[in-house]
Amino acid sequence: MKFFIDTANLDQIREANDLGVLDGVTTNPSLMAKEGIRGDENCKKHYVEICNIVDGDVSAEVIATDYEGIIKEGEELAALHPNIVVKVPCIADGIKAIKYFSKKGIRTNCTLVFSPGQALLAAKAGATYVSPFVGRLDDICSDGIELIEKIVDMYGYYGFNTQVLAASIRHTQHIIQCIEAGADVATCPLAAIKGLLKHPLTDSGLAAFLADHKKVNS
Ligand code: G3P
C-alpha cells in the first residue's frame, strides 16, 4: 500500500515526508485554493515546490474541461517535473485526453470516479491511476469501500495496470479498509496517516517500560 498525502499545504507535506513513509502527493483545485494559490504561474511554482520536497508522484489537476485545453494544460504540467502526474476528471474529453497522454508517455490520474464503469473507461484509456472518491460516496449513504473492492476485482480479472488510488479518505479506518480492499494507494489527510500510529497499549506499555527502567536506574 502506497501512502500519498492529499493536500497542497507544504508544512503538512514536509511533516508527512519526514515520517519517512510518504510515497506521493495529490492535489486538486479546491486544495490549491485552500492554500490561497492563485494564477497559473503560482500554481506551477507550487507544484515544483512539492516535487522538491517529496520523492514521489505528485498529482496536479487540469482546470480545462475541453479536450484541447486539457491537452495544453496537461503537457505544460507534465513538463514541470518528472514526478508530475496529470490529474484529469472522468468526463468524455478527459478520457479522450488520457488516451492521448498515455500514447505520449505522460502519466495520468483519472479523478472524480464514482463507479466501476468510470474506472473501466479510465483503465481502457491507459490512466496510470484511478481516483475513486470513497468519502463522498459514504457521505451520501453509498459504499465507497465497496467501489474500491469492485474496481480492484475488475482490474485484476482483466489484467489492467491502472493503479487504484483511493481518494476522499476521511479517517484512519478508511485506510485500513482500503488496505483490506486491495487498493494500490490511499491518498489521505495527515491526521488519518498519523492515526495509524495511535494505540493505547503502545502508550501504556512504553510508560511501564520507562517507569520500570527508572525504578532501578535512579
Ligand atoms: O483528491 C481528492 C480528494 O481531495 C477529495 O477529498 O474530502 O474533498 O472528498 P474530499
mmCIF file with all atom_site columns, C-alpha atoms and ligand atoms in Angstrom:
data_model
loop_
_atom_site.group_PDB
_atom_site.id
_atom_site.type_symbol
_atom_site.label_atom_id
_atom_site.label_alt_id
_atom_site.label_comp_id
_atom_site.label_asym_id
_atom_site.label_entity_id
_atom_site.label_seq_id
_atom_site.pdbx_PDB_ins_code
_atom_site.Cartn_x
_atom_site.Cartn_y
_atom_site.Cartn_z
_atom_site.occupancy
_atom_site.B_iso_or_equiv
_atom_site.pdbx_formal_charge
_atom_site.auth_seq_id
_atom_site.auth_comp_id
_atom_site.auth_asym_id
_atom_site.auth_atom_id
_atom_site.pdbx_PDB_model_num
ATOM   1   C CA . MET A 1 1   ? 0.000   0.000   0.000   1.00 0.00 ? 1   MET A CA 1
ATOM   2   C CA . LYS A 1 2   ? 1.463   3.336   -1.029  1.00 0.00 ? 2   LYS A CA 1
ATOM   3   C CA . PHE A 1 3   ? 0.619   6.404   1.070   1.00 0.00 ? 3   PHE A CA 1
ATOM   4   C CA . PHE A 1 4   ? 0.027   9.722   -0.649  1.00 0.00 ? 4   PHE A CA 1
ATOM   5   C CA . ILE A 1 5   ? -0.945  12.835  1.273   1.00 0.00 ? 5   ILE A CA 1
ATOM   6   C CA . ASP A 1 6   ? -3.953  14.704  -0.034  1.00 0.00 ? 6   ASP A CA 1
ATOM   7   C CA . THR A 1 7   ? -3.085  18.357  0.444   1.00 0.00 ? 7   THR A CA 1
ATOM   8   C CA . ALA A 1 8   ? -1.310  21.351  -1.108  1.00 0.00 ? 8   ALA A CA 1
ATOM   9   C CA . ASN A 1 9   ? -0.118  22.534  2.323   1.00 0.00 ? 9   ASN A CA 1
ATOM   10  C CA . LEU A 1 10  ? 3.680   22.466  2.286   1.00 0.00 ? 10  LEU A CA 1
ATOM   11  C CA . ASP A 1 11  ? 4.055   22.181  6.072   1.00 0.00 ? 11  ASP A CA 1
ATOM   12  C CA . GLN A 1 12  ? 1.818   19.113  6.182   1.00 0.00 ? 12  GLN A CA 1
ATOM   13  C CA . ILE A 1 13  ? 3.649   17.613  3.210   1.00 0.00 ? 13  ILE A CA 1
ATOM   14  C CA . ARG A 1 14  ? 7.009   18.164  4.948   1.00 0.00 ? 14  ARG A CA 1
ATOM   15  C CA . GLU A 1 15  ? 5.693   16.647  8.208   1.00 0.00 ? 15  GLU A CA 1
ATOM   16  C CA . ALA A 1 16  ? 4.351   13.586  6.411   1.00 0.00 ? 16  ALA A CA 1
ATOM   17  C CA . ASN A 1 17  ? 7.540   13.253  4.356   1.00 0.00 ? 17  ASN A CA 1
ATOM   18  C CA . ASP A 1 18  ? 9.704   13.475  7.484   1.00 0.00 ? 18  ASP A CA 1
ATOM   19  C CA . LEU A 1 19  ? 7.840   10.431  8.871   1.00 0.00 ? 19  LEU A CA 1
ATOM   20  C CA . GLY A 1 20  ? 9.643   8.509   6.137   1.00 0.00 ? 20  GLY A CA 1
ATOM   21  C CA . VAL A 1 21  ? 6.564   6.673   4.861   1.00 0.00 ? 21  VAL A CA 1
ATOM   22  C CA . LEU A 1 22  ? 5.245   9.096   2.218   1.00 0.00 ? 22  LEU A CA 1
ATOM   23  C CA . ASP A 1 23  ? 5.116   7.882   -1.381  1.00 0.00 ? 23  ASP A CA 1
ATOM   24  C CA . GLY A 1 24  ? 3.483   10.851  -3.098  1.00 0.00 ? 24  GLY A CA 1
ATOM   25  C CA . VAL A 1 25  ? 1.066   13.791  -3.036  1.00 0.00 ? 25  VAL A CA 1
ATOM   26  C CA . THR A 1 26  ? -2.311  14.523  -4.577  1.00 0.00 ? 26  THR A CA 1
ATOM   27  C CA . THR A 1 27  ? -3.745  17.978  -5.032  1.00 0.00 ? 27  THR A CA 1
ATOM   28  C CA . ASN A 1 28  ? -6.889  19.319  -6.633  1.00 0.00 ? 28  ASN A CA 1
ATOM   29  C CA . PRO A 1 29  ? -8.196  22.819  -7.443  1.00 0.00 ? 29  PRO A CA 1
ATOM   30  C CA . SER A 1 30  ? -10.011 23.069  -4.079  1.00 0.00 ? 30  SER A CA 1
ATOM   31  C CA . LEU A 1 31  ? -6.883  22.103  -2.112  1.00 0.00 ? 31  LEU A CA 1
ATOM   32  C CA . MET A 1 32  ? -4.810  24.641  -4.073  1.00 0.00 ? 32  MET A CA 1
ATOM   33  C CA . ALA A 1 33  ? -7.434  27.355  -3.499  1.00 0.00 ? 33  ALA A CA 1
ATOM   34  C CA . LYS A 1 34  ? -7.458  26.473  0.222   1.00 0.00 ? 34  LYS A CA 1
ATOM   35  C CA . GLU A 1 35  ? -3.774  27.434  0.334   1.00 0.00 ? 35  GLU A CA 1
ATOM   36  C CA . GLY A 1 36  ? -4.541  30.709  -1.418  1.00 0.00 ? 36  GLY A CA 1
ATOM   37  C CA . ILE A 1 37  ? -2.519  29.847  -4.504  1.00 0.00 ? 37  ILE A CA 1
ATOM   38  C CA . ARG A 1 38  ? -3.768  31.937  -7.422  1.00 0.00 ? 38  ARG A CA 1
ATOM   39  C CA . GLY A 1 39  ? -2.802  32.089  -11.095 1.00 0.00 ? 39  GLY A CA 1
ATOM   40  C CA . ASP A 1 40  ? -1.214  29.526  -13.418 1.00 0.00 ? 40  ASP A CA 1
ATOM   41  C CA . GLU A 1 41  ? 2.374   30.552  -12.724 1.00 0.00 ? 41  GLU A CA 1
ATOM   42  C CA . ASN A 1 42  ? 1.967   30.429  -8.946  1.00 0.00 ? 42  ASN A CA 1
ATOM   43  C CA . CYS A 1 43  ? 0.292   27.031  -9.227  1.00 0.00 ? 43  CYS A CA 1
ATOM   44  C CA . LYS A 1 44  ? 3.150   25.717  -11.354 1.00 0.00 ? 44  LYS A CA 1
ATOM   45  C CA . LYS A 1 45  ? 5.736   27.052  -8.877  1.00 0.00 ? 45  LYS A CA 1
ATOM   46  C CA . HIS A 1 46  ? 3.832   25.386  -6.052  1.00 0.00 ? 46  HIS A CA 1
ATOM   47  C CA . TYR A 1 47  ? 3.759   22.023  -7.828  1.00 0.00 ? 47  TYR A CA 1
ATOM   48  C CA . VAL A 1 48  ? 7.529   22.222  -8.349  1.00 0.00 ? 48  VAL A CA 1
ATOM   49  C CA . GLU A 1 49  ? 7.997   23.096  -4.648  1.00 0.00 ? 49  GLU A CA 1
ATOM   50  C CA . ILE A 1 50  ? 6.026   19.969  -3.735  1.00 0.00 ? 50  ILE A CA 1
ATOM   51  C CA . CYS A 1 51  ? 8.130   17.883  -6.144  1.00 0.00 ? 51  CYS A CA 1
ATOM   52  C CA . ASN A 1 52  ? 11.269  19.211  -4.462  1.00 0.00 ? 52  ASN A CA 1
ATOM   53  C CA . ILE A 1 53  ? 10.013  18.057  -1.051  1.00 0.00 ? 53  ILE A CA 1
ATOM   54  C CA . VAL A 1 54  ? 8.687   14.584  -1.863  1.00 0.00 ? 54  VAL A CA 1
ATOM   55  C CA . ASP A 1 55  ? 10.496  11.972  -3.943  1.00 0.00 ? 55  ASP A CA 1
ATOM   56  C CA . GLY A 1 56  ? 7.314   10.506  -5.370  1.00 0.00 ? 56  GLY A CA 1
ATOM   57  C CA . ASP A 1 57  ? 4.402   11.097  -7.747  1.00 0.00 ? 57  ASP A CA 1
ATOM   58  C CA . VAL A 1 58  ? 2.647   14.460  -7.422  1.00 0.00 ? 58  VAL A CA 1
ATOM   59  C CA . SER A 1 59  ? -0.826  14.798  -8.957  1.00 0.00 ? 59  SER A CA 1
ATOM   60  C CA . ALA A 1 60  ? -1.525  18.222  -10.481 1.00 0.00 ? 60  ALA A CA 1
ATOM   61  C CA . GLU A 1 61  ? -5.055  18.710  -11.820 1.00 0.00 ? 61  GLU A CA 1
ATOM   62  C CA . VAL A 1 62  ? -6.002  20.456  -15.041 1.00 0.00 ? 62  VAL A CA 1
ATOM   63  C CA . ILE A 1 63  ? -8.688  23.148  -14.976 1.00 0.00 ? 63  ILE A CA 1
ATOM   64  C CA . ALA A 1 64  ? -9.816  22.872  -18.603 1.00 0.00 ? 64  ALA A CA 1
ATOM   65  C CA . THR A 1 65  ? -12.708 20.554  -19.403 1.00 0.00 ? 65  THR A CA 1
ATOM   66  C CA . ASP A 1 66  ? -12.353 20.568  -23.191 1.00 0.00 ? 66  ASP A CA 1
ATOM   67  C CA . TYR A 1 67  ? -10.030 18.143  -24.992 1.00 0.00 ? 67  TYR A CA 1
ATOM   68  C CA . GLU A 1 68  ? -7.686  20.757  -26.483 1.00 0.00 ? 68  GLU A CA 1
ATOM   69  C CA . GLY A 1 69  ? -7.493  22.670  -23.219 1.00 0.00 ? 69  GLY A CA 1
ATOM   70  C CA . ILE A 1 70  ? -6.771  19.533  -21.180 1.00 0.00 ? 70  ILE A CA 1
ATOM   71  C CA . ILE A 1 71  ? -4.017  18.525  -23.591 1.00 0.00 ? 71  ILE A CA 1
ATOM   72  C CA . LYS A 1 72  ? -2.414  22.007  -23.492 1.00 0.00 ? 72  LYS A CA 1
ATOM   73  C CA . GLU A 1 73  ? -2.545  22.254  -19.691 1.00 0.00 ? 73  GLU A CA 1
ATOM   74  C CA . GLY A 1 74  ? -1.526  18.644  -19.148 1.00 0.00 ? 74  GLY A CA 1
ATOM   75  C CA . GLU A 1 75  ? 1.580   18.905  -21.343 1.00 0.00 ? 75  GLU A CA 1
ATOM   76  C CA . GLU A 1 76  ? 2.590   22.095  -19.515 1.00 0.00 ? 76  GLU A CA 1
ATOM   77  C CA . LEU A 1 77  ? 2.120   20.410  -16.127 1.00 0.00 ? 77  LEU A CA 1
ATOM   78  C CA . ALA A 1 78  ? 3.999   17.264  -17.162 1.00 0.00 ? 78  ALA A CA 1
ATOM   79  C CA . ALA A 1 79  ? 6.932   19.405  -18.339 1.00 0.00 ? 79  ALA A CA 1
ATOM   80  C CA . LEU A 1 80  ? 7.346   20.922  -14.855 1.00 0.00 ? 80  LEU A CA 1
ATOM   81  C CA . HIS A 1 81  ? 8.966   17.868  -13.239 1.00 0.00 ? 81  HIS A CA 1
ATOM   82  C CA . PRO A 1 82  ? 9.355   14.108  -13.932 1.00 0.00 ? 82  PRO A CA 1
ATOM   83  C CA . ASN A 1 83  ? 7.256   13.309  -10.838 1.00 0.00 ? 83  ASN A CA 1
ATOM   84  C CA . ILE A 1 84  ? 4.209   15.268  -12.029 1.00 0.00 ? 84  ILE A CA 1
ATOM   85  C CA . VAL A 1 85  ? 1.156   13.122  -12.763 1.00 0.00 ? 85  VAL A CA 1
ATOM   86  C CA . VAL A 1 86  ? -1.541  14.959  -14.720 1.00 0.00 ? 86  VAL A CA 1
ATOM   87  C CA . LYS A 1 87  ? -4.884  14.732  -12.924 1.00 0.00 ? 87  LYS A CA 1
ATOM   88  C CA . VAL A 1 88  ? -7.865  14.673  -15.282 1.00 0.00 ? 88  VAL A CA 1
ATOM   89  C CA . PRO A 1 89  ? -11.595 14.485  -14.409 1.00 0.00 ? 89  PRO A CA 1
ATOM   90  C CA . CYS A 1 90  ? -13.542 11.429  -15.561 1.00 0.00 ? 90  CYS A CA 1
ATOM   91  C CA . ILE A 1 91  ? -15.503 13.140  -18.337 1.00 0.00 ? 91  ILE A CA 1
ATOM   92  C CA . ALA A 1 92  ? -15.643 12.344  -22.073 1.00 0.00 ? 92  ALA A CA 1
ATOM   93  C CA . ASP A 1 93  ? -12.952 14.855  -23.060 1.00 0.00 ? 93  ASP A CA 1
ATOM   94  C CA . GLY A 1 94  ? -10.929 13.741  -20.052 1.00 0.00 ? 94  GLY A CA 1
ATOM   95  C CA . ILE A 1 95  ? -10.932 10.077  -21.080 1.00 0.00 ? 95  ILE A CA 1
ATOM   96  C CA . LYS A 1 96  ? -10.019 11.108  -24.638 1.00 0.00 ? 96  LYS A CA 1
ATOM   97  C CA . ALA A 1 97  ? -7.160  13.226  -23.267 1.00 0.00 ? 97  ALA A CA 1
ATOM   98  C CA . ILE A 1 98  ? -5.948  10.384  -21.009 1.00 0.00 ? 98  ILE A CA 1
ATOM   99  C CA . LYS A 1 99  ? -5.703  8.183   -24.117 1.00 0.00 ? 99  LYS A CA 1
ATOM   100 C CA . TYR A 1 100 ? -3.622  10.879  -25.812 1.00 0.00 ? 100 TYR A CA 1
ATOM   101 C CA . PHE A 1 101 ? -1.361  11.286  -22.775 1.00 0.00 ? 101 PHE A CA 1
ATOM   102 C CA . SER A 1 102 ? -0.982  7.521   -22.462 1.00 0.00 ? 102 SER A CA 1
ATOM   103 C CA . LYS A 1 103 ? 0.308   7.281   -26.048 1.00 0.00 ? 103 LYS A CA 1
ATOM   104 C CA . LYS A 1 104 ? 2.785   10.105  -25.327 1.00 0.00 ? 104 LYS A CA 1
ATOM   105 C CA . GLY A 1 105 ? 4.082   8.531   -22.116 1.00 0.00 ? 105 GLY A CA 1
ATOM   106 C CA . ILE A 1 106 ? 2.571   11.226  -19.895 1.00 0.00 ? 106 ILE A CA 1
ATOM   107 C CA . ARG A 1 107 ? 1.305   9.693   -16.653 1.00 0.00 ? 107 ARG A CA 1
ATOM   108 C CA . THR A 1 108 ? -2.243  10.471  -15.569 1.00 0.00 ? 108 THR A CA 1
ATOM   109 C CA . ASN A 1 109 ? -4.599  10.222  -12.609 1.00 0.00 ? 109 ASN A CA 1
ATOM   110 C CA . CYS A 1 110 ? -8.258  9.951   -13.593 1.00 0.00 ? 110 CYS A CA 1
ATOM   111 C CA . THR A 1 111 ? -10.187 11.693  -10.810 1.00 0.00 ? 111 THR A CA 1
ATOM   112 C CA . LEU A 1 112 ? -13.777 12.189  -9.619  1.00 0.00 ? 112 LEU A CA 1
ATOM   113 C CA . VAL A 1 113 ? -14.509 8.496   -10.209 1.00 0.00 ? 113 VAL A CA 1
ATOM   114 C CA . PHE A 1 114 ? -17.629 7.109   -8.515  1.00 0.00 ? 114 PHE A CA 1
ATOM   115 C CA . SER A 1 115 ? -18.482 3.912   -10.408 1.00 0.00 ? 115 SER A CA 1
ATOM   116 C CA . PRO A 1 116 ? -16.891 0.734   -11.787 1.00 0.00 ? 116 PRO A CA 1
ATOM   117 C CA . GLY A 1 117 ? -17.910 1.849   -15.278 1.00 0.00 ? 117 GLY A CA 1
ATOM   118 C CA . GLN A 1 118 ? -15.949 5.074   -14.972 1.00 0.00 ? 118 GLN A CA 1
ATOM   119 C CA . ALA A 1 119 ? -12.963 3.119   -13.626 1.00 0.00 ? 119 ALA A CA 1
ATOM   120 C CA . LEU A 1 120 ? -13.186 0.746   -16.593 1.00 0.00 ? 120 LEU A CA 1
ATOM   121 C CA . LEU A 1 121 ? -13.023 3.632   -19.076 1.00 0.00 ? 121 LEU A CA 1
ATOM   122 C CA . ALA A 1 122 ? -10.067 5.170   -17.210 1.00 0.00 ? 122 ALA A CA 1
ATOM   123 C CA . ALA A 1 123 ? -8.153  1.889   -17.391 1.00 0.00 ? 123 ALA A CA 1
ATOM   124 C CA . LYS A 1 124 ? -9.002  1.305   -21.058 1.00 0.00 ? 124 LYS A CA 1
ATOM   125 C CA . ALA A 1 125 ? -7.723  4.831   -21.838 1.00 0.00 ? 125 ALA A CA 1
ATOM   126 C CA . GLY A 1 126 ? -4.449  3.950   -20.126 1.00 0.00 ? 126 GLY A CA 1
ATOM   127 C CA . ALA A 1 127 ? -4.666  6.014   -16.927 1.00 0.00 ? 127 ALA A CA 1
ATOM   128 C CA . THR A 1 128 ? -1.732  5.466   -14.564 1.00 0.00 ? 128 THR A CA 1
ATOM   129 C CA . TYR A 1 129 ? -4.010  5.928   -11.562 1.00 0.00 ? 129 TYR A CA 1
ATOM   130 C CA . VAL A 1 130 ? -7.748  5.997   -10.994 1.00 0.00 ? 130 VAL A CA 1
ATOM   131 C CA . SER A 1 131 ? -9.123  8.008   -8.040  1.00 0.00 ? 131 SER A CA 1
ATOM   132 C CA . PRO A 1 132 ? -12.411 6.626   -6.678  1.00 0.00 ? 132 PRO A CA 1
ATOM   133 C CA . PHE A 1 133 ? -13.773 9.055   -4.068  1.00 0.00 ? 133 PHE A CA 1
ATOM   134 C CA . VAL A 1 134 ? -14.568 6.885   -1.033  1.00 0.00 ? 134 VAL A CA 1
ATOM   135 C CA . GLY A 1 135 ? -15.666 9.576   1.415   1.00 0.00 ? 135 GLY A CA 1
ATOM   136 C CA . ARG A 1 136 ? -18.017 11.372  -0.925  1.00 0.00 ? 136 ARG A CA 1
ATOM   137 C CA . LEU A 1 137 ? -19.876 8.111   -1.625  1.00 0.00 ? 137 LEU A CA 1
ATOM   138 C CA . ASP A 1 138 ? -20.089 7.397   2.109   1.00 0.00 ? 138 ASP A CA 1
ATOM   139 C CA . ASP A 1 139 ? -21.373 10.946  2.579   1.00 0.00 ? 139 ASP A CA 1
ATOM   140 C CA . ILE A 1 140 ? -24.495 10.021  0.555   1.00 0.00 ? 140 ILE A CA 1
ATOM   141 C CA . CYS A 1 141 ? -25.016 6.626   2.222   1.00 0.00 ? 141 CYS A CA 1
ATOM   142 C CA . SER A 1 142 ? -23.405 4.742   -0.639  1.00 0.00 ? 142 SER A CA 1
ATOM   143 C CA . ASP A 1 143 ? -20.484 2.366   -0.008  1.00 0.00 ? 143 ASP A CA 1
ATOM   144 C CA . GLY A 1 144 ? -17.136 3.842   -1.032  1.00 0.00 ? 144 GLY A CA 1
ATOM   145 C CA . ILE A 1 145 ? -15.093 0.852   0.081   1.00 0.00 ? 145 ILE A CA 1
ATOM   146 C CA . GLU A 1 146 ? -17.324 -1.480  -1.924  1.00 0.00 ? 146 GLU A CA 1
ATOM   147 C CA . LEU A 1 147 ? -16.426 0.568   -5.012  1.00 0.00 ? 147 LEU A CA 1
ATOM   148 C CA . ILE A 1 148 ? -12.715 0.055   -4.262  1.00 0.00 ? 148 ILE A CA 1
ATOM   149 C CA . GLU A 1 149 ? -13.304 -3.695  -3.943  1.00 0.00 ? 149 GLU A CA 1
ATOM   150 C CA . LYS A 1 150 ? -15.194 -3.833  -7.256  1.00 0.00 ? 150 LYS A CA 1
ATOM   151 C CA . ILE A 1 151 ? -12.519 -1.878  -9.130  1.00 0.00 ? 151 ILE A CA 1
ATOM   152 C CA . VAL A 1 152 ? -9.677  -3.960  -7.671  1.00 0.00 ? 152 VAL A CA 1
ATOM   153 C CA . ASP A 1 153 ? -11.515 -7.151  -8.690  1.00 0.00 ? 153 ASP A CA 1
ATOM   154 C CA . MET A 1 154 ? -12.286 -5.817  -12.178 1.00 0.00 ? 154 MET A CA 1
ATOM   155 C CA . TYR A 1 155 ? -8.715  -4.649  -12.822 1.00 0.00 ? 155 TYR A CA 1
ATOM   156 C CA . GLY A 1 156 ? -7.333  -7.954  -11.586 1.00 0.00 ? 156 GLY A CA 1
ATOM   157 C CA . TYR A 1 157 ? -9.746  -10.001 -13.693 1.00 0.00 ? 157 TYR A CA 1
ATOM   158 C CA . TYR A 1 158 ? -8.960  -8.120  -16.915 1.00 0.00 ? 158 TYR A CA 1
ATOM   159 C CA . GLY A 1 159 ? -5.290  -7.518  -16.152 1.00 0.00 ? 159 GLY A CA 1
ATOM   160 C CA . PHE A 1 160 ? -5.379  -3.710  -16.222 1.00 0.00 ? 160 PHE A CA 1
ATOM   161 C CA . ASN A 1 161 ? -2.219  -1.981  -14.935 1.00 0.00 ? 161 ASN A CA 1
ATOM   162 C CA . THR A 1 162 ? -4.016  1.159   -13.772 1.00 0.00 ? 162 THR A CA 1
ATOM   163 C CA . GLN A 1 163 ? -3.367  1.648   -10.047 1.00 0.00 ? 163 GLN A CA 1
ATOM   164 C CA . VAL A 1 164 ? -6.342  2.099   -7.708  1.00 0.00 ? 164 VAL A CA 1
ATOM   165 C CA . LEU A 1 165 ? -5.663  5.326   -5.775  1.00 0.00 ? 165 LEU A CA 1
ATOM   166 C CA . ALA A 1 166 ? -8.340  5.514   -3.054  1.00 0.00 ? 166 ALA A CA 1
ATOM   167 C CA . ALA A 1 167 ? -9.212  9.176   -2.532  1.00 0.00 ? 167 ALA A CA 1
ATOM   168 C CA . SER A 1 168 ? -11.564 11.259  -0.413  1.00 0.00 ? 168 SER A CA 1
ATOM   169 C CA . ILE A 1 169 ? -10.309 9.365   2.640   1.00 0.00 ? 169 ILE A CA 1
ATOM   170 C CA . ARG A 1 170 ? -11.972 10.763  5.748   1.00 0.00 ? 170 ARG A CA 1
ATOM   171 C CA . HIS A 1 171 ? -10.255 8.893   8.597   1.00 0.00 ? 171 HIS A CA 1
ATOM   172 C CA . THR A 1 172 ? -7.804  6.186   9.647   1.00 0.00 ? 172 THR A CA 1
ATOM   173 C CA . GLN A 1 173 ? -10.328 3.344   9.399   1.00 0.00 ? 173 GLN A CA 1
ATOM   174 C CA . HIS A 1 174 ? -10.816 4.201   5.730   1.00 0.00 ? 174 HIS A CA 1
ATOM   175 C CA . ILE A 1 175 ? -7.106  3.497   5.216   1.00 0.00 ? 175 ILE A CA 1
ATOM   176 C CA . ILE A 1 176 ? -7.422  0.093   6.899   1.00 0.00 ? 176 ILE A CA 1
ATOM   177 C CA . GLN A 1 177 ? -10.492 -0.709  4.802   1.00 0.00 ? 177 GLN A CA 1
ATOM   178 C CA . CYS A 1 178 ? -8.675  0.328   1.612   1.00 0.00 ? 178 CYS A CA 1
ATOM   179 C CA . ILE A 1 179 ? -5.781  -1.978  2.529   1.00 0.00 ? 179 ILE A CA 1
ATOM   180 C CA . GLU A 1 180 ? -8.264  -4.839  3.047   1.00 0.00 ? 180 GLU A CA 1
ATOM   181 C CA . ALA A 1 181 ? -9.923  -3.999  -0.271  1.00 0.00 ? 181 ALA A CA 1
ATOM   182 C CA . GLY A 1 182 ? -6.585  -4.205  -2.084  1.00 0.00 ? 182 GLY A CA 1
ATOM   183 C CA . ALA A 1 183 ? -6.141  -0.584  -3.147  1.00 0.00 ? 183 ALA A CA 1
ATOM   184 C CA . ASP A 1 184 ? -2.674  0.211   -4.514  1.00 0.00 ? 184 ASP A CA 1
ATOM   185 C CA . VAL A 1 185 ? -2.602  3.677   -2.971  1.00 0.00 ? 185 VAL A CA 1
ATOM   186 C CA . ALA A 1 186 ? -4.531  5.669   -0.393  1.00 0.00 ? 186 ALA A CA 1
ATOM   187 C CA . THR A 1 187 ? -4.276  9.450   -0.533  1.00 0.00 ? 187 THR A CA 1
ATOM   188 C CA . CYS A 1 188 ? -5.020  10.728  2.930   1.00 0.00 ? 188 CYS A CA 1
ATOM   189 C CA . PRO A 1 189 ? -5.211  13.729  5.186   1.00 0.00 ? 189 PRO A CA 1
ATOM   190 C CA . LEU A 1 190 ? -2.166  13.890  7.502   1.00 0.00 ? 190 LEU A CA 1
ATOM   191 C CA . ALA A 1 191 ? -4.352  13.196  10.533  1.00 0.00 ? 191 ALA A CA 1
ATOM   192 C CA . ALA A 1 192 ? -5.555  9.911   9.037   1.00 0.00 ? 192 ALA A CA 1
ATOM   193 C CA . ILE A 1 193 ? -1.970  8.780   8.409   1.00 0.00 ? 193 ILE A CA 1
ATOM   194 C CA . LYS A 1 194 ? -0.894  9.796   11.940  1.00 0.00 ? 194 LYS A CA 1
ATOM   195 C CA . GLY A 1 195 ? -3.948  7.973   13.305  1.00 0.00 ? 195 GLY A CA 1
ATOM   196 C CA . LEU A 1 196 ? -2.333  4.696   12.220  1.00 0.00 ? 196 LEU A CA 1
ATOM   197 C CA . LEU A 1 197 ? 0.309   5.297   14.885  1.00 0.00 ? 197 LEU A CA 1
ATOM   198 C CA . LYS A 1 198 ? -2.120  5.591   17.774  1.00 0.00 ? 198 LYS A CA 1
ATOM   199 C CA . HIS A 1 199 ? -2.778  2.691   20.161  1.00 0.00 ? 199 HIS A CA 1
ATOM   200 C CA . PRO A 1 200 ? -3.378  3.000   23.932  1.00 0.00 ? 200 PRO A CA 1
ATOM   201 C CA . LEU A 1 201 ? -1.499  -0.244  24.635  1.00 0.00 ? 201 LEU A CA 1
ATOM   202 C CA . THR A 1 202 ? 1.609   1.187   22.975  1.00 0.00 ? 202 THR A CA 1
ATOM   203 C CA . ASP A 1 203 ? 1.392   4.281   25.153  1.00 0.00 ? 203 ASP A CA 1
ATOM   204 C CA . SER A 1 204 ? 0.749   2.355   28.377  1.00 0.00 ? 204 SER A CA 1
ATOM   205 C CA . GLY A 1 205 ? 3.389   -0.242  27.538  1.00 0.00 ? 205 GLY A CA 1
ATOM   206 C CA . LEU A 1 206 ? 6.050   2.387   26.880  1.00 0.00 ? 206 LEU A CA 1
ATOM   207 C CA . ALA A 1 207 ? 5.143   4.222   30.080  1.00 0.00 ? 207 ALA A CA 1
ATOM   208 C CA . ALA A 1 208 ? 5.548   0.970   32.026  1.00 0.00 ? 208 ALA A CA 1
ATOM   209 C CA . PHE A 1 209 ? 8.932   0.237   30.387  1.00 0.00 ? 209 PHE A CA 1
ATOM   210 C CA . LEU A 1 210 ? 10.231  3.684   31.278  1.00 0.00 ? 210 LEU A CA 1
ATOM   211 C CA . ALA A 1 211 ? 8.841   3.505   34.817  1.00 0.00 ? 211 ALA A CA 1
ATOM   212 C CA . ASP A 1 212 ? 10.496  0.125   35.413  1.00 0.00 ? 212 ASP A CA 1
ATOM   213 C CA . HIS A 1 213 ? 13.768  1.419   33.991  1.00 0.00 ? 213 HIS A CA 1
ATOM   214 C CA . LYS A 1 214 ? 13.578  4.473   36.239  1.00 0.00 ? 214 LYS A CA 1
ATOM   215 C CA . LYS A 1 215 ? 12.996  2.338   39.353  1.00 0.00 ? 215 LYS A CA 1
ATOM   216 C CA . VAL A 1 216 ? 16.398  0.681   39.029  1.00 0.00 ? 216 VAL A CA 1
ATOM   217 C CA . ASN A 1 217 ? 18.319  3.450   37.372  1.00 0.00 ? 217 ASN A CA 1
ATOM   218 C CA . SER A 1 218 ? 17.599  6.441   39.608  1.00 0.00 ? 218 SER A CA 1
HETATM 219 O O1 . G3P B 2 .   ? -8.098  14.062  -4.141  1.00 0.00 ? 1   G3P B O1 1
HETATM 220 C C1 . G3P B 2 .   ? -9.498  14.060  -3.980  1.00 0.00 ? 1   G3P B C1 1
HETATM 221 C C2 . G3P B 2 .   ? -9.823  14.450  -2.591  1.00 0.00 ? 1   G3P B C2 1
HETATM 222 O O2 . G3P B 2 .   ? -9.094  15.603  -2.230  1.00 0.00 ? 1   G3P B O2 1
HETATM 223 C C3 . G3P B 2 .   ? -11.291 14.716  -2.361  1.00 0.00 ? 1   G3P B C3 1
HETATM 224 O O3 . G3P B 2 .   ? -11.499 14.659  -0.987  1.00 0.00 ? 1   G3P B O3 1
HETATM 225 O O4 . G3P B 2 .   ? -12.555 15.247  1.143   1.00 0.00 ? 1   G3P B O4 1
HETATM 226 O O5 . G3P B 2 .   ? -12.904 16.708  -0.890  1.00 0.00 ? 1   G3P B O5 1
HETATM 227 O O6 . G3P B 2 .   ? -13.965 14.430  -0.761  1.00 0.00 ? 1   G3P B O6 1
HETATM 228 P P1 . G3P B 2 .   ? -12.791 15.306  -0.326  1.00 0.00 ? 1   G3P B P1 1
#
